[in-house]
PDB file of C-alpha atoms in Angstrom:
ATOM      1  CA  UNK T   1     -98.794 -98.857 -12.822  1.00  0.00           C
ATOM      2  CA  UNK T   2     -99.307-102.445 -13.967  1.00  0.00           C
ATOM      3  CA  UNK T   3     -98.739-105.495 -11.789  1.00  0.00           C
ATOM      4  CA  UNK T   4     -97.486-108.990 -12.458  1.00  0.00           C
ATOM      5  CA  UNK T   5     -97.184-112.262 -10.595  1.00  0.00           C
ATOM      6  CA  UNK T   6     -93.778-113.867 -10.164  1.00  0.00           C
ATOM      7  CA  UNK T   7     -92.675-117.239  -8.886  1.00  0.00           C
ATOM      8  CA  UNK T   8     -89.152-116.970  -7.447  1.00  0.00           C
ATOM      9  CA  UNK T   9     -86.926-119.488  -5.736  1.00  0.00           C
ATOM     10  CA  UNK T  10     -83.463-119.797  -4.236  1.00  0.00           C
ATOM     11  CA  UNK T  11     -81.545-122.950  -3.318  1.00  0.00           C
ATOM     12  CA  UNK T  12     -78.378-122.986  -1.190  1.00  0.00           C
ATOM     13  CA  UNK T  13     -76.475-126.271  -0.864  1.00  0.00           C
ATOM     14  CA  UNK T  14     -73.798-126.321   1.856  1.00  0.00           C
ATOM     15  CA  UNK T  15     -71.214-128.776   3.071  1.00  0.00           C
ATOM     16  CA  UNK T  16     -70.894-128.141   6.832  1.00  0.00           C
ATOM     17  CA  UNK T  17     -67.690-129.418   8.567  1.00  0.00           C
ATOM     18  CA  UNK T  18     -69.018-128.978  12.130  1.00  0.00           C
ATOM     19  CA  UNK T  19     -72.254-127.714  13.671  1.00  0.00           C
ATOM     20  CA  UNK T  20     -72.355-124.074  12.562  1.00  0.00           C
ATOM     21  CA  UNK T  21     -74.494-121.077  13.603  1.00  0.00           C
ATOM     22  CA  UNK T  22     -76.165-119.285  10.688  1.00  0.00           C
ATOM     23  CA  UNK T  23     -78.166-116.128  10.091  1.00  0.00           C
ATOM     24  CA  UNK T  24     -80.307-116.292   6.958  1.00  0.00           C
ATOM     25  CA  UNK T  25     -82.139-113.450   5.216  1.00  0.00           C
ATOM     26  CA  UNK T  26     -84.190-115.029   2.450  1.00  0.00           C
ATOM     27  CA  UNK T  27     -87.842-114.161   3.174  1.00  0.00           C
ATOM     28  CA  UNK T  28     -89.514-111.237   1.380  1.00  0.00           C
ATOM     29  CA  UNK T  29     -92.049-109.157   3.279  1.00  0.00           C
ATOM     30  CA  UNK T  30     -95.331-107.851   1.962  1.00  0.00           C
ATOM     31  CA  UNK T  31     -95.344-104.062   1.681  1.00  0.00           C
ATOM     32  CA  UNK T  32     -96.286-101.122  -0.522  1.00  0.00           C
ATOM     33  CA  UNK T  33     -94.463-102.491  -3.576  1.00  0.00           C
ATOM     34  CA  UNK T  34     -95.001-106.258  -3.181  1.00  0.00           C
ATOM     35  CA  UNK T  35     -97.478-108.759  -1.769  1.00  0.00           C
ATOM     36  CA  UNK T  36     -96.475-112.313  -0.887  1.00  0.00           C
ATOM     37  CA  UNK T  37     -99.322-114.741  -1.586  1.00  0.00           C
ATOM     38  CA  UNK T  38     -97.624-118.100  -1.026  1.00  0.00           C
ATOM     39  CA  UNK T  39     -94.296-119.098   0.453  1.00  0.00           C
ATOM     40  CA  UNK T  40     -92.308-122.274   1.106  1.00  0.00           C
ATOM     41  CA  UNK T  41     -89.185-122.470   3.264  1.00  0.00           C
ATOM     42  CA  UNK T  42     -87.475-125.849   3.635  1.00  0.00           C
ATOM     43  CA  UNK T  43     -84.391-126.785   5.659  1.00  0.00           C
ATOM     44  CA  UNK T  44     -82.910-130.226   4.978  1.00  0.00           C
ATOM     45  CA  UNK T  45     -82.177-131.748   7.408  1.00  0.00           C
ATOM     46  CA  UNK T  46     -84.906-130.008   9.376  1.00  0.00           C
ATOM     47  CA  UNK T  47     -83.587-127.954  12.293  1.00  0.00           C
ATOM     48  CA  UNK T  48     -85.135-125.532  14.743  1.00  0.00           C
ATOM     49  CA  UNK T  49     -85.025-121.913  13.568  1.00  0.00           C
ATOM     50  CA  UNK T  50     -85.911-118.656  15.311  1.00  0.00           C
ATOM     51  CA  UNK T  51     -87.128-115.714  13.238  1.00  0.00           C
ATOM     52  CA  UNK T  52     -86.711-112.074  14.210  1.00  0.00           C
ATOM     53  CA  UNK T  53     -86.938-108.677  12.564  1.00  0.00           C
ATOM     54  CA  UNK T  54     -83.714-106.674  12.373  1.00  0.00           C
ATOM     55  CA  UNK T  55     -83.480-102.852  12.787  1.00  0.00           C
ATOM     56  CA  UNK T  56     -84.108-102.363   9.045  1.00  0.00           C
ATOM     57  CA  UNK T  57     -87.309-104.415   9.021  1.00  0.00           C
ATOM     58  CA  UNK T  58     -85.790-107.505   7.398  1.00  0.00           C
ATOM     59  CA  UNK T  59     -87.016-110.984   8.300  1.00  0.00           C
ATOM     60  CA  UNK T  60     -84.027-112.977   9.614  1.00  0.00           C
ATOM     61  CA  UNK T  61     -83.778-116.652  10.556  1.00  0.00           C
ATOM     62  CA  UNK T  62     -81.342-117.864  13.206  1.00  0.00           C
ATOM     63  CA  UNK T  63     -80.311-121.539  13.376  1.00  0.00           C
ATOM     64  CA  UNK T  64     -77.486-124.017  13.896  1.00  0.00           C
ATOM     65  CA  UNK T  65     -76.772-126.149  10.826  1.00  0.00           C
ATOM     66  CA  UNK T  66     -75.624-129.716  11.603  1.00  0.00           C
ATOM     67  CA  UNK T  67     -72.405-131.146  10.214  1.00  0.00           C
ATOM     68  CA  UNK T  68     -72.759-132.684   6.757  1.00  0.00           C
ATOM     69  CA  UNK T  69     -74.944-131.725   3.827  1.00  0.00           C
ATOM     70  CA  UNK T  70     -77.333-128.849   4.563  1.00  0.00           C
ATOM     71  CA  UNK T  71     -79.875-127.551   2.069  1.00  0.00           C
ATOM     72  CA  UNK T  72     -81.901-124.329   2.219  1.00  0.00           C
ATOM     73  CA  UNK T  73     -84.754-123.997  -0.272  1.00  0.00           C
ATOM     74  CA  UNK T  74     -87.117-121.033  -0.505  1.00  0.00           C
ATOM     75  CA  UNK T  75     -89.822-120.232  -3.028  1.00  0.00           C
ATOM     76  CA  UNK T  76     -92.788-117.899  -3.196  1.00  0.00           C
ATOM     77  CA  UNK T  77     -95.505-116.423  -5.382  1.00  0.00           C
ATOM     78  CA  UNK T  78     -95.535-112.650  -5.193  1.00  0.00           C
ATOM     79  CA  UNK T  79     -97.317-109.737  -6.844  1.00  0.00           C
ATOM     80  CA  UNK T  80     -95.102-106.819  -7.876  1.00  0.00           C
ATOM     81  CA  UNK T  81     -95.142-103.859 -10.240  1.00  0.00           C
ATOM     82  CA  UNK T  82     -93.914-104.681 -13.750  1.00  0.00           C
ATOM     83  CA  UNK T  83     -91.501-101.737 -13.566  1.00  0.00           C
ATOM     84  CA  UNK T  84     -90.155 -99.405 -10.914  1.00  0.00           C
ATOM     85  CA  UNK T  85     -91.455 -95.855 -10.634  1.00  0.00           C
ATOM     86  CA  UNK T  86     -89.406 -93.020 -12.079  1.00  0.00           C
ATOM     87  CA  UNK T  87     -89.967 -89.418 -11.010  1.00  0.00           C
ATOM     88  CA  UNK T  88     -87.793 -86.904 -12.876  1.00  0.00           C
ATOM     89  CA  UNK T  89     -87.910 -83.603 -11.028  1.00  0.00           C
ATOM     90  CA  UNK T  90     -88.882 -85.128  -7.681  1.00  0.00           C
ATOM     91  CA  UNK T  91     -87.727 -82.681  -5.043  1.00  0.00           C
ATOM     92  CA  UNK T  92     -84.862 -82.838  -2.575  1.00  0.00           C
ATOM     93  CA  UNK T  93     -86.074 -83.223   1.012  1.00  0.00           C
ATOM     94  CA  UNK T  94     -84.129 -81.003   3.445  1.00  0.00           C
ATOM     95  CA  UNK T  95     -82.505 -82.982   6.243  1.00  0.00           C
ATOM     96  CA  UNK T  96     -84.552 -81.238   8.927  1.00  0.00           C
ATOM     97  CA  UNK T  97     -87.743 -82.445   7.193  1.00  0.00           C
ATOM     98  CA  UNK T  98     -86.708 -86.078   6.662  1.00  0.00           C
ATOM     99  CA  UNK T  99     -88.581 -88.873   8.484  1.00  0.00           C
ATOM    100  CA  UNK T 100     -86.528 -90.210  11.373  1.00  0.00           C
ATOM    101  CA  UNK T 101     -86.312 -93.691   9.855  1.00  0.00           C
ATOM    102  CA  UNK T 102     -84.364 -92.319   6.875  1.00  0.00           C
ATOM    103  CA  UNK T 103     -81.624 -90.663   8.953  1.00  0.00           C
ATOM    104  CA  UNK T 104     -79.334 -93.741   9.323  1.00  0.00           C
ATOM    105  CA  UNK T 105     -79.111 -93.793   5.524  1.00  0.00           C
ATOM    106  CA  UNK T 106     -77.465 -90.358   5.455  1.00  0.00           C
ATOM    107  CA  UNK T 107     -74.351 -91.469   7.350  1.00  0.00           C
ATOM    108  CA  UNK T 108     -71.092 -92.996   6.086  1.00  0.00           C
ATOM    109  CA  UNK T 109     -70.992 -96.776   6.499  1.00  0.00           C
ATOM    110  CA  UNK T 110     -68.437 -99.535   6.098  1.00  0.00           C
ATOM    111  CA  UNK T 111     -68.735 -99.875   2.303  1.00  0.00           C
ATOM    112  CA  UNK T 112     -70.223 -96.459   1.518  1.00  0.00           C
ATOM    113  CA  UNK T 113     -67.719 -93.815   2.654  1.00  0.00           C
ATOM    114  CA  UNK T 114     -69.905 -90.866   1.750  1.00  0.00           C
ATOM    115  CA  UNK T 115     -67.691 -88.435   3.673  1.00  0.00           C
ATOM    116  CA  UNK T 116     -65.027 -89.031   1.015  1.00  0.00           C
ATOM    117  CA  UNK T 117     -67.299 -88.182  -1.936  1.00  0.00           C
ATOM    118  CA  UNK T 118     -68.489 -84.686  -1.083  1.00  0.00           C
ATOM    119  CA  UNK T 119     -66.397 -82.908  -3.692  1.00  0.00           C
ATOM    120  CA  UNK T 120     -66.846 -85.513  -6.411  1.00  0.00           C
ATOM    121  CA  UNK T 121     -70.617 -85.765  -5.960  1.00  0.00           C
ATOM    122  CA  UNK T 122     -71.039 -81.982  -6.000  1.00  0.00           C
ATOM    123  CA  UNK T 123     -69.015 -81.787  -9.189  1.00  0.00           C
ATOM    124  CA  UNK T 124     -71.030 -84.553 -10.870  1.00  0.00           C
ATOM    125  CA  UNK T 125     -74.384 -82.864 -10.275  1.00  0.00           C
ATOM    126  CA  UNK T 126     -73.368 -79.250 -10.849  1.00  0.00           C
ATOM    127  CA  UNK T 127     -76.281 -77.420 -12.418  1.00  0.00           C
ATOM    128  CA  UNK T 128     -78.701 -80.322 -11.842  1.00  0.00           C
ATOM    129  CA  UNK T 129     -81.957 -79.778  -9.974  1.00  0.00           C
ATOM    130  CA  UNK T 130     -81.626 -81.136  -6.389  1.00  0.00           C
ATOM    131  CA  UNK T 131     -83.339 -84.446  -5.740  1.00  0.00           C
ATOM    132  CA  UNK T 132     -84.224 -87.219  -8.189  1.00  0.00           C
ATOM    133  CA  UNK T 133     -82.360 -85.669 -11.122  1.00  0.00           C
ATOM    134  CA  UNK T 134     -79.128 -85.625  -9.098  1.00  0.00           C
ATOM    135  CA  UNK T 135     -79.516 -89.332  -8.307  1.00  0.00           C
ATOM    136  CA  UNK T 136     -80.131 -90.018 -11.986  1.00  0.00           C
ATOM    137  CA  UNK T 137     -76.952 -88.124 -12.905  1.00  0.00           C
ATOM    138  CA  UNK T 138     -74.960 -90.242 -10.430  1.00  0.00           C
ATOM    139  CA  UNK T 139     -76.346 -93.425 -11.979  1.00  0.00           C
ATOM    140  CA  UNK T 140     -75.441 -92.137 -15.432  1.00  0.00           C
ATOM    141  CA  UNK T 141     -71.851 -91.525 -14.274  1.00  0.00           C
ATOM    142  CA  UNK T 142     -71.537 -95.043 -12.839  1.00  0.00           C
ATOM    143  CA  UNK T 143     -73.070 -96.697 -15.886  1.00  0.00           C
ATOM    144  CA  UNK T 144     -70.786 -94.758 -18.228  1.00  0.00           C
ATOM    145  CA  UNK T 145     -67.537 -95.328 -16.361  1.00  0.00           C
ATOM    146  CA  UNK T 146     -67.885 -98.786 -14.808  1.00  0.00           C
ATOM    147  CA  UNK T 147     -68.781-101.941 -16.717  1.00  0.00           C
ATOM    148  CA  UNK T 148     -71.274-104.280 -15.099  1.00  0.00           C
ATOM    149  CA  UNK T 149     -69.487-107.633 -14.746  1.00  0.00           C
ATOM    150  CA  UNK T 150     -71.826-110.168 -13.101  1.00  0.00           C
ATOM    151  CA  UNK T 151     -70.134-112.991 -11.251  1.00  0.00           C
ATOM    152  CA  UNK T 152     -66.757-111.271 -11.085  1.00  0.00           C
ATOM    153  CA  UNK T 153     -66.828-109.881  -7.533  1.00  0.00           C
ATOM    154  CA  UNK T 154     -66.525-112.445  -4.757  1.00  0.00           C
ATOM    155  CA  UNK T 155     -64.833-109.960  -2.415  1.00  0.00           C
ATOM    156  CA  UNK T 156     -66.989-107.078  -1.240  1.00  0.00           C
ATOM    157  CA  UNK T 157     -65.393-103.743  -2.087  1.00  0.00           C
ATOM    158  CA  UNK T 158     -66.241-100.238  -0.962  1.00  0.00           C
ATOM    159  CA  UNK T 159     -67.405 -97.229  -2.941  1.00  0.00           C
ATOM    160  CA  UNK T 160     -63.891 -95.763  -2.920  1.00  0.00           C
ATOM    161  CA  UNK T 161     -62.449 -98.969  -4.311  1.00  0.00           C
ATOM    162  CA  UNK T 162     -65.052 -99.456  -7.027  1.00  0.00           C
ATOM    163  CA  UNK T 163     -64.609 -95.842  -8.156  1.00  0.00           C
ATOM    164  CA  UNK T 164     -61.017 -96.740  -9.066  1.00  0.00           C
ATOM    165  CA  UNK T 165     -61.994 -99.759 -11.167  1.00  0.00           C
ATOM    166  CA  UNK T 166     -63.327-100.212 -14.674  1.00  0.00           C
ATOM    167  CA  UNK T 167     -65.764-103.014 -13.875  1.00  0.00           C
ATOM    168  CA  UNK T 168     -67.768-104.237 -10.899  1.00  0.00           C
ATOM    169  CA  UNK T 169     -70.736-106.314  -9.785  1.00  0.00           C
ATOM    170  CA  UNK T 170     -74.183-104.931  -8.986  1.00  0.00           C
ATOM    171  CA  UNK T 171     -73.565-104.699  -5.232  1.00  0.00           C
ATOM    172  CA  UNK T 172     -70.412-102.631  -5.609  1.00  0.00           C
ATOM    173  CA  UNK T 173     -71.913-100.319  -8.231  1.00  0.00           C
ATOM    174  CA  UNK T 174     -74.796 -99.710  -5.839  1.00  0.00           C
ATOM    175  CA  UNK T 175     -72.302 -98.884  -3.077  1.00  0.00           C
ATOM    176  CA  UNK T 176     -70.879 -96.085  -5.223  1.00  0.00           C
ATOM    177  CA  UNK T 177     -74.322 -94.688  -5.985  1.00  0.00           C
ATOM    178  CA  UNK T 178     -75.268 -94.746  -2.307  1.00  0.00           C
ATOM    179  CA  UNK T 179     -72.069 -92.986  -1.231  1.00  0.00           C
ATOM    180  CA  UNK T 180     -72.549 -90.186  -3.770  1.00  0.00           C
ATOM    181  CA  UNK T 181     -76.207 -89.675  -2.830  1.00  0.00           C
ATOM    182  CA  UNK T 182     -75.409 -89.494   0.875  1.00  0.00           C
ATOM    183  CA  UNK T 183     -72.638 -87.013   0.129  1.00  0.00           C
ATOM    184  CA  UNK T 184     -75.412 -84.741  -1.193  1.00  0.00           C
ATOM    185  CA  UNK T 185     -77.544 -85.306   1.953  1.00  0.00           C
ATOM    186  CA  UNK T 186     -79.922 -87.632   0.096  1.00  0.00           C
ATOM    187  CA  UNK T 187     -80.737 -90.791   2.107  1.00  0.00           C
ATOM    188  CA  UNK T 188     -79.794 -93.927   0.175  1.00  0.00           C
ATOM    189  CA  UNK T 189     -79.986 -97.610   1.045  1.00  0.00           C
ATOM    190  CA  UNK T 190     -78.919-100.923  -0.487  1.00  0.00           C
ATOM    191  CA  UNK T 191     -81.551-103.425  -1.600  1.00  0.00           C
ATOM    192  CA  UNK T 192     -80.972-107.131  -2.266  1.00  0.00           C
ATOM    193  CA  UNK T 193     -83.550-109.236  -4.044  1.00  0.00           C
ATOM    194  CA  UNK T 194     -84.697-110.606  -7.377  1.00  0.00           C
ATOM    195  CA  UNK T 195     -85.032-108.915 -10.777  1.00  0.00           C
ATOM    196  CA  UNK T 196     -87.227-110.773 -13.237  1.00  0.00           C
ATOM    197  CA  UNK T 197     -85.337-109.568 -16.333  1.00  0.00           C
ATOM    198  CA  UNK T 198     -81.801-110.111 -14.980  1.00  0.00           C
ATOM    199  CA  UNK T 199     -79.351-111.961 -17.207  1.00  0.00           C
ATOM    200  CA  UNK T 200     -77.614-114.119 -16.126  1.00  0.00           C
ATOM    201  CA  UNK T 201     -80.086-114.922 -13.361  1.00  0.00           C
ATOM    202  CA  UNK T 202     -78.841-114.492  -9.795  1.00  0.00           C
ATOM    203  CA  UNK T 203     -79.755-112.572  -6.694  1.00  0.00           C
ATOM    204  CA  UNK T 204     -79.411-108.887  -7.486  1.00  0.00           C
ATOM    205  CA  UNK T 205     -78.553-105.633  -5.708  1.00  0.00           C
ATOM    206  CA  UNK T 206     -79.600-102.056  -6.450  1.00  0.00           C
ATOM    207  CA  UNK T 207     -80.185 -98.930  -4.356  1.00  0.00           C
ATOM    208  CA  UNK T 208     -83.022 -96.681  -3.346  1.00  0.00           C
ATOM    209  CA  UNK T 209     -82.848 -92.947  -2.640  1.00  0.00           C
ATOM    210  CA  UNK T 210     -85.326 -90.903  -0.645  1.00  0.00           C
ATOM    211  CA  UNK T 211     -86.519 -87.945  -2.717  1.00  0.00           C
ATOM    212  CA  UNK T 212     -89.917 -86.405  -3.324  1.00  0.00           C
ATOM    213  CA  UNK T 213     -91.160 -87.764  -0.005  1.00  0.00           C
ATOM    214  CA  UNK T 214     -90.616 -91.488  -0.761  1.00  0.00           C
ATOM    215  CA  UNK T 215     -88.052 -94.109  -1.765  1.00  0.00           C
ATOM    216  CA  UNK T 216     -87.249 -94.535  -5.475  1.00  0.00           C
ATOM    217  CA  UNK T 217     -85.314 -97.330  -7.209  1.00  0.00           C
ATOM    218  CA  UNK T 218     -82.012 -96.712  -9.001  1.00  0.00           C
ATOM    219  CA  UNK T 219     -80.020 -99.450 -10.737  1.00  0.00           C
ATOM    220  CA  UNK T 220     -76.670 -98.633 -12.409  1.00  0.00           C
ATOM    221  CA  UNK T 221     -76.524-102.112 -13.992  1.00  0.00           C
ATOM    222  CA  UNK T 222     -79.684-101.715 -16.097  1.00  0.00           C
ATOM    223  CA  UNK T 223     -80.556 -99.316 -18.913  1.00  0.00           C
ATOM    224  CA  UNK T 224     -84.110 -98.870 -17.630  1.00  0.00           C
ATOM    225  CA  UNK T 225     -86.338 -99.723 -14.664  1.00  0.00           C
ATOM    226  CA  UNK T 226     -88.423-102.357 -16.469  1.00  0.00           C
ATOM    227  CA  UNK T 227     -88.987-105.766 -14.913  1.00  0.00           C
ATOM    228  CA  UNK T 228     -90.506-106.974 -11.682  1.00  0.00           C
ATOM    229  CA  UNK T 229     -88.355-106.562  -8.575  1.00  0.00           C
ATOM    230  CA  UNK T 230     -88.659-108.460  -5.315  1.00  0.00           C
ATOM    231  CA  UNK T 231     -86.930-106.915  -2.305  1.00  0.00           C
ATOM    232  CA  UNK T 232     -85.618-109.364   0.299  1.00  0.00           C
ATOM    233  CA  UNK T 233     -83.471-107.093   2.439  1.00  0.00           C
ATOM    234  CA  UNK T 234     -82.624-103.420   2.991  1.00  0.00           C
ATOM    235  CA  UNK T 235     -79.553-101.987   4.707  1.00  0.00           C
ATOM    236  CA  UNK T 236     -76.864 -99.333   4.846  1.00  0.00           C
ATOM    237  CA  UNK T 237     -74.557-101.467   2.672  1.00  0.00           C
ATOM    238  CA  UNK T 238     -73.640-105.106   1.981  1.00  0.00           C
ATOM    239  CA  UNK T 239     -72.707-105.728   5.622  1.00  0.00           C
ATOM    240  CA  UNK T 240     -76.405-105.444   6.530  1.00  0.00           C
ATOM    241  CA  UNK T 241     -77.998-107.541   3.786  1.00  0.00           C
ATOM    242  CA  UNK T 242     -76.097-110.832   3.413  1.00  0.00           C
ATOM    243  CA  UNK T 243     -78.571-113.584   2.472  1.00  0.00           C
ATOM    244  CA  UNK T 244     -76.557-115.918   4.678  1.00  0.00           C
ATOM    245  CA  UNK T 245     -73.932-115.358   7.348  1.00  0.00           C
ATOM    246  CA  UNK T 246     -72.117-118.245   9.032  1.00  0.00           C
ATOM    247  CA  UNK T 247     -69.994-118.099  12.153  1.00  0.00           C
ATOM    248  CA  UNK T 248     -66.963-120.204  13.053  1.00  0.00           C
ATOM    249  CA  UNK T 249     -65.107-122.518  10.689  1.00  0.00           C
ATOM    250  CA  UNK T 250     -65.593-121.818   6.954  1.00  0.00           C
ATOM    251  CA  UNK T 251     -68.284-123.771   5.130  1.00  0.00           C
ATOM    252  CA  UNK T 252     -68.472-124.719   1.453  1.00  0.00           C
ATOM    253  CA  UNK T 253     -71.348-123.391  -0.639  1.00  0.00           C
ATOM    254  CA  UNK T 254     -71.512-126.202  -3.187  1.00  0.00           C
ATOM    255  CA  UNK T 255     -74.407-124.870  -5.200  1.00  0.00           C
ATOM    256  CA  UNK T 256     -76.626-121.815  -5.494  1.00  0.00           C
ATOM    257  CA  UNK T 257     -79.601-121.761  -7.831  1.00  0.00           C
ATOM    258  CA  UNK T 258     -81.871-118.762  -8.378  1.00  0.00           C
ATOM    259  CA  UNK T 259     -84.910-118.606 -10.630  1.00  0.00           C
ATOM    260  CA  UNK T 260     -87.614-116.041 -11.361  1.00  0.00           C
ATOM    261  CA  UNK T 261     -90.465-116.463 -13.804  1.00  0.00           C
ATOM    262  CA  UNK T 262     -93.655-114.634 -14.587  1.00  0.00           C
ATOM    263  CA  UNK T 263     -96.742-116.713 -13.811  1.00  0.00           C
ATOM    264  CA  UNK T 264    -100.508-116.467 -13.913  1.00  0.00           C
ATOM    265  CA  UNK T 265    -102.275-115.258 -10.758  1.00  0.00           C
ATOM    266  CA  UNK T 266    -102.260-118.156  -8.285  1.00  0.00           C
ATOM    267  CA  UNK T 267    -105.484-120.040  -7.656  1.00  0.00           C
ATOM    268  CA  UNK T 268    -105.984-121.353  -4.134  1.00  0.00           C
TER     269      UNK T 268
END
């Protein structure tokens, strides 16, 4: 495995009609697949924020944005693998042997109705070795039958809905992959973050499945697993991983800018 350094940033520019409570989820954590070396997090105007860790291990920031213009800017230097691991033939882990922390990712959720995909998923993977190869077959089905259409999906749709369409965004394609994996008793979770090679550039969503004793990346929108990935948030589906959630009167997101570039190792 080779590693690279990335500099990534995200800017959110809001127009706030009245003081509004927010939950933000924009900070990556260091872990097995990534190491954050430098980070900047700016709120303009500056307001008090409380950070906590949610049940999925995500770093969340809680604040009240004042009425008027409100800007959130994050950036960081991070070391990641230059491609995600693939493991053809990785074995299926029986449910009774799964780690407890993977069990919530076996159950149906709001946007991943896995209980409605049992027959379809079994049919898709007939004759395929249980585990990683089944997940790969599911991704192949999604990629073949649903066109990736970035920027086209403002409304979140469920796995059942996306399976009836001919095109979808990354988040919704991941929902379908998750639902099919769970229908086969393979834990699967949604990931939101950055992909260095993504075009056009935006925040991105893919899914991970637990096979062979660890989590592996699957992305129906890409033809391969090349490119550095930065995970910001993990969850059962899109309801768990929104990069921002506001409560009360609607607010206007005037601008969102995302950038990722490969850089030299930082010198401090």
